[in-house]
Coordinates of N, CA and C in Angstrom, one line a residue:
M57 N 64.7 52.3 15.1 CA 65.4 51.1 14.2 C 64.5 49.7 14.8
A58 N 63.6 49.0 13.6 CA 63.0 48.3 13.2 C 63.8 46.7 14.5
Y59 N 62.6 46.3 14.9 CA 62.9 45.2 15.7 C 62.9 44.0 14.8
Y60 N 63.9 43.3 15.3 CA 63.9 41.5 14.7 C 64.7 41.0 15.6
K61 N 64.8 39.4 14.9 CA 65.3 38.8 15.8 C 66.4 37.9 15.1
K62 N 67.5 37.7 15.7 CA 68.2 36.8 14.7 C 68.5 35.4 15.5
V63 N 67.9 34.3 14.1 CA 68.0 32.9 14.6 C 68.7 31.9 13.4
R64 N 69.0 30.7 14.0 CA 69.6 29.8 13.0 C 68.0 29.0 13.1
L65 N 68.2 28.7 11.7 CA 67.1 27.7 11.3 C 67.5 27.2 9.6
F66 N 67.2 25.8 9.8 CA 67.8 25.0 8.9 C 68.9 25.3 8.2
G67 N 69.8 25.8 9.3 CA 71.4 25.6 8.9 C 71.8 27.0 8.7
Y68 N 70.5 28.2 8.4 CA 71.1 29.4 8.0 C 71.0 30.2 9.0
W69 N 71.4 31.4 9.3 CA 71.3 32.6 10.2 C 70.4 34.0 9.1
V70 N 69.5 33.9 10.4 CA 68.4 34.7 9.5 C 67.9 35.8 10.4
C71 N 67.6 36.6 9.9 CA 66.5 37.8 10.7 C 65.2 37.8 10.3
E72 N 64.3 37.4 11.5 CA 63.2 37.5 11.7 C 62.9 39.1 12.2
H73 N 61.5 39.4 11.7 CA 60.9 40.7 11.3 C 59.7 40.8 12.1
G74 N 59.0 39.6 12.5 CA 57.7 39.7 12.8 C 57.1 38.8 11.5
K75 N 55.7 39.0 11.4 CA 54.3 38.5 10.0 C 54.0 39.9 9.1
G76 N 54.4 39.5 7.8 CA 53.3 40.2 6.9 C 52.1 39.7 6.2
G77 N 52.3 40.3 4.9 CA 51.1 39.5 4.2 C 51.0 38.4 3.6
F78 N 52.9 37.7 3.5 CA 53.0 36.8 3.3 C 53.6 35.4 3.9
G79 N 53.4 35.6 5.4 CA 53.6 35.1 6.4 C 55.3 35.4 7.2
K80 N 55.7 35.2 7.5 CA 57.2 36.0 8.3 C 57.7 36.2 7.6
I81 N 58.6 37.6 8.3 CA 59.7 37.9 7.3 C 60.7 37.8 7.8
Y82 N 61.8 37.6 6.9 CA 63.5 37.6 7.3 C 63.8 38.2 6.2
S83 N 65.2 38.5 6.5 CA 66.5 38.7 5.7 C 67.4 38.2 6.3
G84 N 68.8 39.4 5.9 CA 70.3 39.1 6.4 C 70.4 37.8 5.5
I85 N 69.7 37.0 4.3 CA 70.1 35.8 3.4 C 69.6 36.3 2.0
T86 N 70.6 36.2 1.0 CA 70.7 36.4 -0.6 C 70.7 35.2 -1.2
G87 N 70.2 36.0 -2.7 CA 70.6 34.9 -3.8 C 70.0 33.1 -3.8
Q88 N 70.8 31.9 -4.3 CA 70.2 31.0 -3.6 C 69.8 30.9 -2.5
D89 N 71.1 31.1 -1.7 CA 71.1 30.6 -0.2 C 69.5 31.1 0.2
A90 N 68.7 32.8 -0.2 CA 67.6 32.6 0.0 C 66.0 31.9 -0.3
V91 N 66.4 31.2 -1.8 CA 65.5 29.8 -2.1 C 65.6 29.0 -1.2
N92 N 67.0 28.5 -1.3 CA 66.8 26.7 -0.6 C 66.5 27.0 0.9
F93 N 66.6 28.1 1.6 CA 66.5 28.4 3.0 C 64.7 28.7 2.8
L94 N 64.0 29.0 1.9 CA 62.3 29.2 1.9 C 61.9 28.2 1.4
L95 N 62.4 26.9 0.6 CA 62.4 25.6 0.5 C 62.0 24.9 1.4
C96 N 63.0 25.0 2.6 CA 63.3 24.7 3.8 C 61.9 24.9 5.0
V97 N 61.8 26.3 4.8 CA 60.4 26.6 5.8 C 59.7 26.9 5.3
K98 N 59.5 26.6 4.0 CA 57.8 26.7 3.4 C 57.0 27.6 3.5
S99 N 57.4 29.2 3.5 CA 56.1 30.0 4.3 C 57.2 31.1 3.9
G100 N 56.3 32.2 4.7 CA 57.0 33.8 4.5 C 57.6 34.4 3.6
E101 N 58.7 35.5 3.8 CA 59.3 35.7 2.9 C 60.4 36.4 3.2
I102 N 61.3 36.7 2.3 CA 63.1 37.2 2.2 C 62.9 38.5 1.5
R103 N 63.1 39.7 2.4 CA 63.2 40.9 1.7 C 65.0 41.2 1.4
N104 N 64.8 41.6 0.1 CA 65.6 42.0 -0.8 C 66.6 40.7 -0.9
A105 N 66.1 39.6 -1.4 CA 66.4 38.5 -1.6 C 67.8 37.9 -3.1
F106 N 66.9 39.3 -4.1 CA 68.1 39.1 -4.8 C 68.0 40.8 -5.1
Q107 N 69.0 41.4 -5.9 CA 69.7 42.7 -6.4 C 69.8 42.8 -8.0
H108 N 68.8 42.9 -8.6 CA 68.7 43.2 -10.4 C 69.7 44.7 -10.1
P109 N 70.1 45.2 -11.5 CA 71.1 46.3 -12.0 C 70.0 47.1 -12.3
A110 N 69.2 46.5 -12.5 CA 67.7 47.8 -13.2 C 66.9 48.2 -12.1
L111 N 66.3 47.2 -11.0 CA 65.3 47.2 -10.6 C 66.0 47.2 -9.0
G112 N 66.8 47.0 -8.7 CA 67.0 47.4 -7.5 C 67.0 45.5 -6.6
F113 N 66.6 46.3 -5.5 CA 66.5 44.7 -4.5 C 64.7 43.9 -4.8
I114 N 64.9 43.0 -4.7 CA 63.6 42.5 -5.2 C 63.4 41.1 -3.9
D115 N 62.1 41.3 -3.5 CA 62.0 40.1 -1.9 C 61.4 38.9 -3.0
L116 N 61.7 37.8 -1.8 CA 61.5 36.6 -2.5 C 60.4 36.0 -1.8
V117 N 58.7 35.6 -1.9 CA 58.0 35.0 -1.0 C 57.9 33.6 -1.4
Y118 N 57.7 32.5 -0.5 CA 57.1 31.4 -0.4 C 56.1 31.5 -1.4
G119 N 54.6 31.9 -1.0 CA 53.4 31.9 -2.0 C 52.7 30.9 -2.1
E120 N 52.1 30.4 -2.9 CA 50.8 29.4 -2.8 C 51.1 28.9 -4.3
M121 N 50.5 27.6 -3.9 CA 50.9 26.6 -5.1 C 49.3 27.0 -6.3
G122 N 49.1 26.1 -6.7 CA 48.0 26.0 -7.6 C 47.7 26.9 -9.1
K123 N 46.6 27.3 -9.4 CA 46.2 27.8 -11.1 C 47.0 28.8 -11.4
T124 N 45.8 29.8 -9.8 CA 46.7 31.0 -9.7 C 47.6 31.3 -8.6
G125 N 48.6 30.1 -8.4 CA 49.4 30.2 -7.6 C 50.6 31.3 -7.9
F126 N 51.4 31.7 -7.0 CA 52.7 32.6 -7.0 C 53.8 32.5 -6.5
G127 N 54.8 32.8 -6.4 CA 56.0 32.9 -5.8 C 56.8 32.2 -5.8
L128 N 57.3 31.7 -4.8 CA 58.7 30.0 -5.1 C 57.5 28.7 -4.8
A129 N 56.5 28.5 -4.5 CA 55.7 27.3 -4.2 C 55.3 27.0 -5.7
H130 N 54.5 28.1 -6.2 CA 54.1 27.9 -7.5 C 55.2 27.7 -8.9
I131 N 56.6 28.3 -8.5 CA 57.3 28.1 -9.8 C 58.2 26.6 -9.1
L132 N 58.2 25.9 -7.8 CA 58.0 24.4 -7.6 C 57.4 23.5 -8.4
E133 N 55.9 23.8 -7.8 CA 55.4 23.1 -8.4 C 55.1 23.1 -10.1
K134 N 55.0 23.8 -11.0 CA 54.8 24.4 -12.3 C 56.2 24.1 -13.1
H135 N 57.2 24.6 -12.5 CA 58.5 25.0 -13.1 C 59.7 24.5 -12.1
P136 N 59.8 22.8 -11.5 CA 60.8 22.8 -10.8 C 62.1 22.9 -11.4
E137 N 62.6 22.5 -12.7 CA 63.7 22.8 -13.6 C 64.3 24.0 -13.3
I138 N 63.5 25.1 -12.9 CA 64.2 26.7 -12.6 C 64.8 26.7 -11.5
I139 N 64.2 26.1 -10.3 CA 64.8 26.3 -9.2 C 66.5 26.5 -8.7
S140 N 67.0 25.4 -9.0 CA 68.8 25.6 -9.3 C 69.0 26.6 -9.6
N141 N 68.3 27.2 -10.6 CA 68.9 28.5 -11.1 C 68.3 29.9 -10.8
L142 N 67.3 30.0 -10.2 CA 66.3 30.6 -9.9 C 67.5 32.3 -9.5
H143 N 67.9 32.4 -8.8 CA 68.9 33.5 -8.3 C 69.0 33.9 -9.9
R144 N 69.8 33.0 -10.3 CA 70.8 33.2 -11.8 C 69.8 34.2 -12.8
F145 N 68.9 33.5 -12.8 CA 67.8 34.1 -14.5 C 67.1 35.1 -13.6
V146 N 67.5 35.6 -12.3 CA 66.1 36.9 -11.8 C 67.3 37.8 -12.3
I147 N 68.2 38.1 -11.4 CA 69.3 39.0 -11.5 C 70.0 38.9 -13.3
N148 N 70.0 38.3 -13.9 CA 71.2 38.4 -14.7 C 70.3 38.6 -16.2
S149 N 68.7 39.3 -16.0 CA 67.5 38.8 -17.0 C 67.9 40.4 -17.3
K150 N 67.4 40.9 -18.3 CA 66.8 42.3 -18.8 C 65.6 42.5 -19.2
I151 N 65.2 43.6 -18.7 CA 63.8 44.1 -18.9 C 62.8 44.3 -20.3
V152 N 61.6 43.4 -20.0 CA 61.5 43.4 -21.3 C 60.0 44.4 -21.5
S153 N 59.5 44.5 -20.5 CA 58.3 45.4 -20.7 C 58.3 45.5 -19.0
Q154 N 57.5 47.4 -19.0 CA 57.6 47.9 -18.0 C 56.1 48.3 -17.8
L155 N 55.3 47.8 -17.1 CA 53.5 48.2 -16.4 C 53.6 48.7 -15.3
P156 N 52.4 49.8 -15.2 CA 52.3 50.4 -13.9 C 52.3 49.2 -12.7
D157 N 52.0 47.8 -12.7 CA 51.9 47.4 -11.7 C 52.9 46.0 -11.5
R158 N 53.9 46.2 -12.7 CA 55.0 44.9 -13.0 C 55.7 44.9 -13.7
T159 N 56.5 44.2 -13.9 CA 58.1 44.3 -14.9 C 57.9 42.9 -15.6
I160 N 58.4 43.1 -16.8 CA 58.4 41.9 -17.1 C 59.7 41.6 -17.5
L161 N 60.9 40.6 -16.9 CA 62.4 40.2 -17.2 C 62.4 39.3 -18.3
L162 N 63.7 39.0 -19.2 CA 63.7 37.7 -19.8 C 65.0 37.9 -19.8
Y163 N 65.6 36.1 -19.6 CA 67.0 35.8 -19.7 C 67.2 35.1 -21.1
E164 N 68.1 34.8 -21.9 CA 68.5 34.5 -23.1 C 67.3 34.5 -24.0
P165 N 66.9 33.7 -24.3 CA 65.7 33.6 -25.0 C 64.2 33.4 -24.9
D166 N 64.3 32.1 -23.3 CA 63.3 31.8 -23.3 C 63.1 31.1 -21.5
I167 N 63.6 31.9 -20.9 CA 63.3 32.2 -19.3 C 62.9 33.5 -18.9
K168 N 61.6 33.6 -18.6 CA 60.7 35.1 -18.4 C 60.3 34.8 -17.0
S169 N 60.4 36.1 -16.4 CA 60.4 36.4 -15.0 C 59.9 37.5 -14.6
I170 N 58.3 37.3 -13.7 CA 57.1 38.5 -13.3 C 57.8 39.1 -12.3
I171 N 58.4 40.4 -11.9 CA 58.3 41.2 -10.5 C 57.1 41.9 -11.0
S172 N 56.2 41.5 -9.8 CA 55.1 42.5 -9.0 C 56.0 44.1 -8.1
L173 N 55.4 45.1 -8.8 CA 55.9 46.4 -8.0 C 55.3 46.4 -6.7
T174 N 54.1 45.9 -6.7 CA 53.1 46.5 -5.4 C 52.8 45.1 -4.7
W175 N 52.1 44.9 -3.4 CA 51.2 44.1 -2.6 C 50.2 44.8 -2.1
H176 N 48.7 44.5 -2.5 CA 48.0 45.2 -1.9 C 47.9 47.1 -1.7
E177 N 48.3 47.1 -3.1 CA 48.5 48.9 -2.9 C 49.3 49.8 -2.7
V178 N 50.4 48.6 -2.1 CA 52.1 48.9 -1.5 C 52.9 48.9 -2.1
D179 N 54.2 49.5 -2.5 CA 55.0 49.6 -3.5 C 56.0 48.7 -2.6
K180 N 55.9 47.4 -3.5 CA 56.6 46.4 -2.7 C 57.6 45.6 -4.1
K181 N 58.3 45.0 -4.5 CA 58.7 44.6 -5.5 C 59.3 43.2 -5.5
W182 N 58.6 42.2 -5.9 CA 58.4 40.7 -5.6 C 58.4 40.4 -6.7
L183 N 58.9 38.6 -6.2 CA 59.1 37.6 -7.4 C 57.9 37.0 -7.8
V184 N 57.4 37.4 -8.6 CA 55.8 36.4 -8.8 C 55.9 35.1 -9.4
T185 N 57.0 34.9 -10.4 CA 57.1 33.8 -10.9 C 58.3 33.6 -12.3
T186 N 59.0 32.6 -12.2 CA 59.6 32.9 -13.7 C 59.7 31.4 -14.3
Y187 N 59.5 30.9 -15.6 CA 59.5 29.8 -16.2 C 59.9 30.1 -17.7
Q188 N 60.2 28.7 -17.9 CA 60.8 28.4 -19.8 C 59.5 28.3 -20.7
R189 N 60.2 29.3 -21.4 CA 58.5 29.5 -22.2 C 59.3 28.1 -23.6
I190 N 58.0 27.8 -23.9 CA 58.4 26.3 -24.6 C 58.2 26.8 -26.3
F191 N 58.8 26.7 -27.0 CA 58.4 27.4 -28.1 C 58.1 25.9 -29.3
S192 N 57.3 25.7 -29.7 CA 56.4 25.2 -31.2 C 57.2 25.2 -32.1
A193 N 57.4 23.8 -32.8 CA 58.2 23.7 -34.2 C 57.3 23.6 -35.2
I194 N 55.8 24.2 -35.1 CA 55.1 24.2 -35.8 C 55.3 25.2 -36.7

């Protein structure tokens, strides 16, 4: 049985599992609550934050801001309008492309999500980014 500690942080009960590649590892919180929790903590990852019908469980990582950023921090910086519906966009999206290292999801005609299937060559499904595609009228 894996070691974990149940704690209350920012009004949420979560399980802490030590540290991983993205910082502290949390579980026991899903959906939009997982998004809101990481926005408060500003680091780490939540295992099994989302459950997509075809892909199964997807981890949510806080990640990094910047041009080469990823995860929730990147989405918050570049596409803040997505945050309040992030969970809904990910779990209700259709798979439009599957590559060996990532899957691309599409919600409606304009919301795109990228799910990585690995982290440093280890199997791990995690949300890299979600954004709204802007179509030109030209």
